[in-house]
mmCIF file of C-alpha atoms in Angstrom:
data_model
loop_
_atom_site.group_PDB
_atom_site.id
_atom_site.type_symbol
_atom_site.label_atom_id
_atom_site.label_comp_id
_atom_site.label_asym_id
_atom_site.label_seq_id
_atom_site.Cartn_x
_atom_site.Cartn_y
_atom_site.Cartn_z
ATOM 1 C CA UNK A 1 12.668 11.889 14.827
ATOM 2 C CA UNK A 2 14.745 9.020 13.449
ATOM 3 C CA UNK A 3 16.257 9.461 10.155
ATOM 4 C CA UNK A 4 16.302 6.074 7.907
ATOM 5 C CA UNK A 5 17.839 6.323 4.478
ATOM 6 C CA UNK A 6 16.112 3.102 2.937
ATOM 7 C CA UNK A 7 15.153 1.570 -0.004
ATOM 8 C CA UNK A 8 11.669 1.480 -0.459
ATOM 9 C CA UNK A 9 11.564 -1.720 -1.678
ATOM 10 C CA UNK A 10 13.121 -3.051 1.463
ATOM 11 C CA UNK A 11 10.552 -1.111 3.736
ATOM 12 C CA UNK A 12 7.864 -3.125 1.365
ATOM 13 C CA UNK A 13 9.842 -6.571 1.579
ATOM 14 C CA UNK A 14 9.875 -5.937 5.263
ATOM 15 C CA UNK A 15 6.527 -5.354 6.024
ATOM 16 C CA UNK A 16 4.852 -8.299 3.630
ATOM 17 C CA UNK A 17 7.171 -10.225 5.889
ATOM 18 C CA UNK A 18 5.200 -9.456 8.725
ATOM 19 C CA UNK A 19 1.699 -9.849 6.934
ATOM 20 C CA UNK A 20 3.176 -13.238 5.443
ATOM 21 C CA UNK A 21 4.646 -15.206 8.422
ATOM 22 C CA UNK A 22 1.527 -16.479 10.019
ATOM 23 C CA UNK A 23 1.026 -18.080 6.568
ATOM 24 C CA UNK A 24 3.761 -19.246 6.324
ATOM 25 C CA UNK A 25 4.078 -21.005 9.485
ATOM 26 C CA UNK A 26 0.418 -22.356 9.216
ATOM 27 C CA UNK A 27 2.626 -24.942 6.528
ATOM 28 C CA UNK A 28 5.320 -25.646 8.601
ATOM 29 C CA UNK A 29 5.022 -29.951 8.959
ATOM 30 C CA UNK A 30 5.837 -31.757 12.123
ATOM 31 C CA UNK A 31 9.113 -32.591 10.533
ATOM 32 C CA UNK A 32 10.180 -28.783 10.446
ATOM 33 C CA UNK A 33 10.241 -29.365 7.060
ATOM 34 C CA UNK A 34 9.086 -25.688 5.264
ATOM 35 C CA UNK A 35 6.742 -26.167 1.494
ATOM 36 C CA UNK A 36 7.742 -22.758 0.155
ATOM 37 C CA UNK A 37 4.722 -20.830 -1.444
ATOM 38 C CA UNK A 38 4.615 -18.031 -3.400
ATOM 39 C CA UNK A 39 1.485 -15.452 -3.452
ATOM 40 C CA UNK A 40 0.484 -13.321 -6.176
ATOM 41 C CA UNK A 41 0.574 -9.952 -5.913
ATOM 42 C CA UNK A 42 -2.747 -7.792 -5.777
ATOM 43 C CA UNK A 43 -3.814 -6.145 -8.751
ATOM 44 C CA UNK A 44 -5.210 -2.441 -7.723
ATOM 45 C CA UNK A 45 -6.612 0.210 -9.483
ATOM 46 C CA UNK A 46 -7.868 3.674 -7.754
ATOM 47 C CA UNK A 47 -10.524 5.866 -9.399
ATOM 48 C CA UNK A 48 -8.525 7.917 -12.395
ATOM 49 C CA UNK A 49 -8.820 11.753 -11.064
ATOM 50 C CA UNK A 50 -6.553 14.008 -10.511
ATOM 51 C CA UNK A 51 -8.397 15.880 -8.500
ATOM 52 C CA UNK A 52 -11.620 15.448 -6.120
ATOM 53 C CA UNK A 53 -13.918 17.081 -3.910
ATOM 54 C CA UNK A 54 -14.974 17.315 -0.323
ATOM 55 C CA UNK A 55 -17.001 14.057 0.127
ATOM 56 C CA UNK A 56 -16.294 12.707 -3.416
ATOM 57 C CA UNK A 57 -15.546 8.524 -2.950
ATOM 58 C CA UNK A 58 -11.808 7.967 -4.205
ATOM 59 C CA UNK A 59 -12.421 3.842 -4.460
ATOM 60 C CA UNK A 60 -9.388 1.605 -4.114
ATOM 61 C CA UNK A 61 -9.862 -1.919 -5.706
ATOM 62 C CA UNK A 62 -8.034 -5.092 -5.486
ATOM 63 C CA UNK A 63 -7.628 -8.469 -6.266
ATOM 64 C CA UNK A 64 -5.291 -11.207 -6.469
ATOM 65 C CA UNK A 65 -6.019 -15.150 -7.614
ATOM 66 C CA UNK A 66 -6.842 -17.687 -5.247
ATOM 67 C CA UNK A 67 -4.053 -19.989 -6.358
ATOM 68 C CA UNK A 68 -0.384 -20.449 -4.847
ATOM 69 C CA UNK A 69 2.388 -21.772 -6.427
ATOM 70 C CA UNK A 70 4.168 -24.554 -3.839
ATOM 71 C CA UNK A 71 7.505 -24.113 -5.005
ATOM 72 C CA UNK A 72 8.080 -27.375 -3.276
ATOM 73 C CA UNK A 73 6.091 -29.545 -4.629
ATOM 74 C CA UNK A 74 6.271 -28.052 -8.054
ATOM 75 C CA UNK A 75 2.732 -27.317 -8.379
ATOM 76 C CA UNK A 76 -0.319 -24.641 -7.892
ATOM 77 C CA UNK A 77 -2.572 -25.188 -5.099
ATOM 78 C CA UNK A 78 -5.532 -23.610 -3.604
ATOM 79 C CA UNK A 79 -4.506 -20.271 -1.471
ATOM 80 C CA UNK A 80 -7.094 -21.184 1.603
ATOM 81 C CA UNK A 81 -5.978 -18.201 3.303
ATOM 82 C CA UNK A 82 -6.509 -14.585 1.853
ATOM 83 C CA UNK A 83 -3.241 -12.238 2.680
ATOM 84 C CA UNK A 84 -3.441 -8.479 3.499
ATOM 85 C CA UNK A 85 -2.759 -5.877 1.476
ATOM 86 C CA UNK A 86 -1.789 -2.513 2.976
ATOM 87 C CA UNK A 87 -2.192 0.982 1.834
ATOM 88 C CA UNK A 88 -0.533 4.250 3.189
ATOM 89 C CA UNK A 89 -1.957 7.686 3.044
ATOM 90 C CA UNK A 90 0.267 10.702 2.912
ATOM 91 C CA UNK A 91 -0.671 14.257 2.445
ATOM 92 C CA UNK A 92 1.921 16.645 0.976
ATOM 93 C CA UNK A 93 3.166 19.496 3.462
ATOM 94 C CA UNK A 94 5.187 22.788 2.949
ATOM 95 C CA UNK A 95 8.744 20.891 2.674
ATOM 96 C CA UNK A 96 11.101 20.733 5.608
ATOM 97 C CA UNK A 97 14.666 19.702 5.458
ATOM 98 C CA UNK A 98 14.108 15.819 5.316
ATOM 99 C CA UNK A 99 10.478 14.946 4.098
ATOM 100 C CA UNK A 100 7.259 16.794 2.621
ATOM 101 C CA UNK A 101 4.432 14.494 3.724
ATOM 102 C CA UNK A 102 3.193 13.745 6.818
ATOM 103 C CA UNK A 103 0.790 10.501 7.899
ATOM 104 C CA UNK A 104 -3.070 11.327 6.426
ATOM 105 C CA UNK A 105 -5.511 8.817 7.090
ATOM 106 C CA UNK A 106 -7.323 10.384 9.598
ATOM 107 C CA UNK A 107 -7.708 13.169 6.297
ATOM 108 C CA UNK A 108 -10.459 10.880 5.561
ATOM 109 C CA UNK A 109 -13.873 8.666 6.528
ATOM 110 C CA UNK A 110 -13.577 5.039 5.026
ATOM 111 C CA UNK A 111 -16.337 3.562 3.286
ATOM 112 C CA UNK A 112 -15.583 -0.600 3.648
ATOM 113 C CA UNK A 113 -17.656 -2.138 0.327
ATOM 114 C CA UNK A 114 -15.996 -5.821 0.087
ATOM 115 C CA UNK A 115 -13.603 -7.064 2.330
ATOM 116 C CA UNK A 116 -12.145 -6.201 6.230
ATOM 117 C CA UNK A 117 -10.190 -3.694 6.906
ATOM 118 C CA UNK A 118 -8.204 -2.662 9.998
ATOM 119 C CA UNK A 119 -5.376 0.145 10.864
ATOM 120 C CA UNK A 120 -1.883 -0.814 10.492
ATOM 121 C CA UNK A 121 -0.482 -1.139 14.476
ATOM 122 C CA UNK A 122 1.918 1.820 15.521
ATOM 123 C CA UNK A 123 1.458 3.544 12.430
ATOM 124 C CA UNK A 124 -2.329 4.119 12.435
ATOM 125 C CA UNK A 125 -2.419 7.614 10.883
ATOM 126 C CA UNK A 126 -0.041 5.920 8.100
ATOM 127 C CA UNK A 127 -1.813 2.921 7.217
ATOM 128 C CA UNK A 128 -4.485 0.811 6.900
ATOM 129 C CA UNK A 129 -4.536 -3.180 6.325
ATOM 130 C CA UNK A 130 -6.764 -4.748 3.546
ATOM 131 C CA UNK A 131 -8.338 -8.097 4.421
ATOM 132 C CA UNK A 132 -9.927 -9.575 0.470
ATOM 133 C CA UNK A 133 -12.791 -11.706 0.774
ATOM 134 C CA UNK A 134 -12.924 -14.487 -1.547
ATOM 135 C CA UNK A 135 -14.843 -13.960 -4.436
ATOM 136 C CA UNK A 136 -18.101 -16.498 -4.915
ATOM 137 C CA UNK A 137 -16.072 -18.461 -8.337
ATOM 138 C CA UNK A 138 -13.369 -19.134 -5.609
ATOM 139 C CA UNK A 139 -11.071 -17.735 -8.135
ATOM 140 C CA UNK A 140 -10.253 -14.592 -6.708
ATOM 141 C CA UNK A 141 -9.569 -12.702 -3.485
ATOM 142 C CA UNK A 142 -11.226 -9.186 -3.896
ATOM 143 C CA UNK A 143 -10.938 -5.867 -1.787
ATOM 144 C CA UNK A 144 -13.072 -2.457 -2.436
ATOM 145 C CA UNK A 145 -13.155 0.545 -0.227
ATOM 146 C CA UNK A 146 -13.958 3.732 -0.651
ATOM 147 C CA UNK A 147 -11.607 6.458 0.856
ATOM 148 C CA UNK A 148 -14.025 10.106 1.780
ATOM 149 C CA UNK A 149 -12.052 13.104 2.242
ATOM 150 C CA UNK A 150 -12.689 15.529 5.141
ATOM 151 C CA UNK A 151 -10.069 18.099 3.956
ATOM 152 C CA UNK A 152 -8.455 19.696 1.099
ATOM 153 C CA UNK A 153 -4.479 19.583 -0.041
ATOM 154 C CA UNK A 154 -2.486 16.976 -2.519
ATOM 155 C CA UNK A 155 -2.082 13.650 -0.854
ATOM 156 C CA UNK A 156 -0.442 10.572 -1.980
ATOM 157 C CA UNK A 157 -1.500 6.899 -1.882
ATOM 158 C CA UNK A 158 1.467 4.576 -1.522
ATOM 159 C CA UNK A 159 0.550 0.642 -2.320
ATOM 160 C CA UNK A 160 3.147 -1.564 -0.623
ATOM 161 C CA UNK A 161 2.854 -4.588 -2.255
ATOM 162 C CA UNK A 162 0.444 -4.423 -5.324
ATOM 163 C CA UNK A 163 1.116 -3.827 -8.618
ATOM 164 C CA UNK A 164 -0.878 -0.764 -9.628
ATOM 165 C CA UNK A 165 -2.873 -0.918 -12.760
ATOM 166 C CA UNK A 166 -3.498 3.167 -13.104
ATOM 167 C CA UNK A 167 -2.188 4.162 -16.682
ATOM 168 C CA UNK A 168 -1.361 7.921 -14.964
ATOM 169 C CA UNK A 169 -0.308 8.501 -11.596
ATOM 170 C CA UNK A 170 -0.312 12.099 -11.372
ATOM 171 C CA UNK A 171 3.537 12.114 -9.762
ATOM 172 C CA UNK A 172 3.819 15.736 -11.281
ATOM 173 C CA UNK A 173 1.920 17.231 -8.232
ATOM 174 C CA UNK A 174 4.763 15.957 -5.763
ATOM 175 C CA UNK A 175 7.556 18.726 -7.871
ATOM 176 C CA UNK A 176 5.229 21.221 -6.238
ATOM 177 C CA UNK A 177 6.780 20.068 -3.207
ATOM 178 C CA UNK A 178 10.865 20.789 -3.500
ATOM 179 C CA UNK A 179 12.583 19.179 -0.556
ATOM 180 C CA UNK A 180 16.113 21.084 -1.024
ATOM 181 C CA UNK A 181 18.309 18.301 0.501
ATOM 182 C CA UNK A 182 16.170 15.324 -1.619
ATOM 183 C CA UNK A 183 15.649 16.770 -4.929
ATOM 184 C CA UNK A 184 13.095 15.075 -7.385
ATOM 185 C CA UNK A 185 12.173 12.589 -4.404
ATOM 186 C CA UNK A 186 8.832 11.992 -1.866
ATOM 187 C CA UNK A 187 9.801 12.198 1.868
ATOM 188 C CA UNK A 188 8.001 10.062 3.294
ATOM 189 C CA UNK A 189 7.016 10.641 7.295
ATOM 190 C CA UNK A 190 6.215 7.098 8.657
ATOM 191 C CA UNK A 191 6.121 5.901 12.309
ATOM 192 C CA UNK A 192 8.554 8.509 12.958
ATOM 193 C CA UNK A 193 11.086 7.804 10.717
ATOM 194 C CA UNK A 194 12.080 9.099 7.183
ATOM 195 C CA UNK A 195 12.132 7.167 4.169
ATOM 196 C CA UNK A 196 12.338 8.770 0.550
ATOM 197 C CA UNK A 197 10.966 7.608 -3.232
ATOM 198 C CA UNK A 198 13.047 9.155 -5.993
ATOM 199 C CA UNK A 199 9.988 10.026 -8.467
ATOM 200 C CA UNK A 200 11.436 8.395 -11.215
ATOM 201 C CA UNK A 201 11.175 4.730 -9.367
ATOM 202 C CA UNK A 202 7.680 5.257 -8.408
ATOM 203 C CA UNK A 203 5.524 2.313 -9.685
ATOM 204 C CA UNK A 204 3.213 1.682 -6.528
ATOM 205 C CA UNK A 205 2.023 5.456 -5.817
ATOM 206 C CA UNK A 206 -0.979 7.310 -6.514
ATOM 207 C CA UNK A 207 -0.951 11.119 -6.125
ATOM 208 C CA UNK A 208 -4.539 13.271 -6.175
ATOM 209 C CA UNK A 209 -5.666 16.544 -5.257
ATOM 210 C CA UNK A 210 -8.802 17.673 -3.281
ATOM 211 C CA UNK A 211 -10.028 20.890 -3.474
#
């Protein structure tokens, strides 16, 4: 297993990099001249438990406005493509030296109500991507889906680039999970490779139980 001592804001710049560049070359001109655009951020909330039940719906919503902001031009225009959003599902494990969460989504059946979804490439049991449809005002881009679990234990949901609305996030349930050499952090098991969240600089995760 590779060991990366990251950021996590990097891992998050990195991967809206990836979700981001066909956009972004869709306005490249003829000229190779680049109008820079900037995106706003999805909003998302997640139902407020701390813990659920075996087959309770755990509902993930979020949306974003339609308009960009063309930094070139100086002016807000009309965002005709909707940009993903993805989530990653962890569930909390008895700590080992490095992490104490491996990749959960297959911890659970996924109940699409608005929007596409699809799983996130290599990292499948990590991930999933969140298509928003547009909304019928044309003023918003709107995702909902409902997340079923299959099995009991503490999980975490990990929003890369939204800003989560959820007043509590429940972040006391990770200090059940001590990792000796990481104190007061999440170890995070992606892809094969370590990444870690000191708890204190959490502002994107959502920790539940199911039992």
């Amino acid at each position: 297993m590779q060991l990366i001592c990251k950021v996590n804001m990097k891992y998050r710049k990195y991967l809206r990099l990836i979700i981001l560049a066909p956009i972004l070359m869709a306005f490249q001109c003829e000229d190779d001249s680049i109008d820079i655009i900037r995106f706003n951020s999805y909003k998302a909330n997640v139902t407020a438990k701390k813990v659920f039940s075996i087959n309770d719906t755990i509902w993930i919503k979020g949306s974003a406005s339609a308009m960009a902001f063309n930094e070139t031009q100086g002016d807000s225009i009309f965002n005709e493509n909707t940009y993903a959003d993805v989530v990653s599902i962890f569930k909390f494990i008895t700590p080992e030296e490095h992490h104490n969460t491996e990749e959960a989504v297959n911890a659970f059946k996924i109940h699409l109500e608005k929007g596409m979804y699809s799983e996130f490439g290599p990292c499948e049991k990590s991930g999933i991507v969140l298509n928003a449809a547009l909304e019928n005002n044309n003023q918003f881009y709107s995702y909902k889906i409902g997340l079923i679990p299959t099995s009991t234990g503490d999980f975490v949901i990990d929003f890369v680039d939204s800003d989560l609305q959820n007043a509590e996030t429940n972040l006391a349930i990770a200090e059940n999970y001590p990792i000796t050499r990481h104190p007061n952090q999440i170890g995070f098991s992606r892809c094969e490779s370590l990444s870690w969240l000191y708890l204190e600089d959490s502002t994107t995760e959502f920790l539940f139980s199911v039992a």
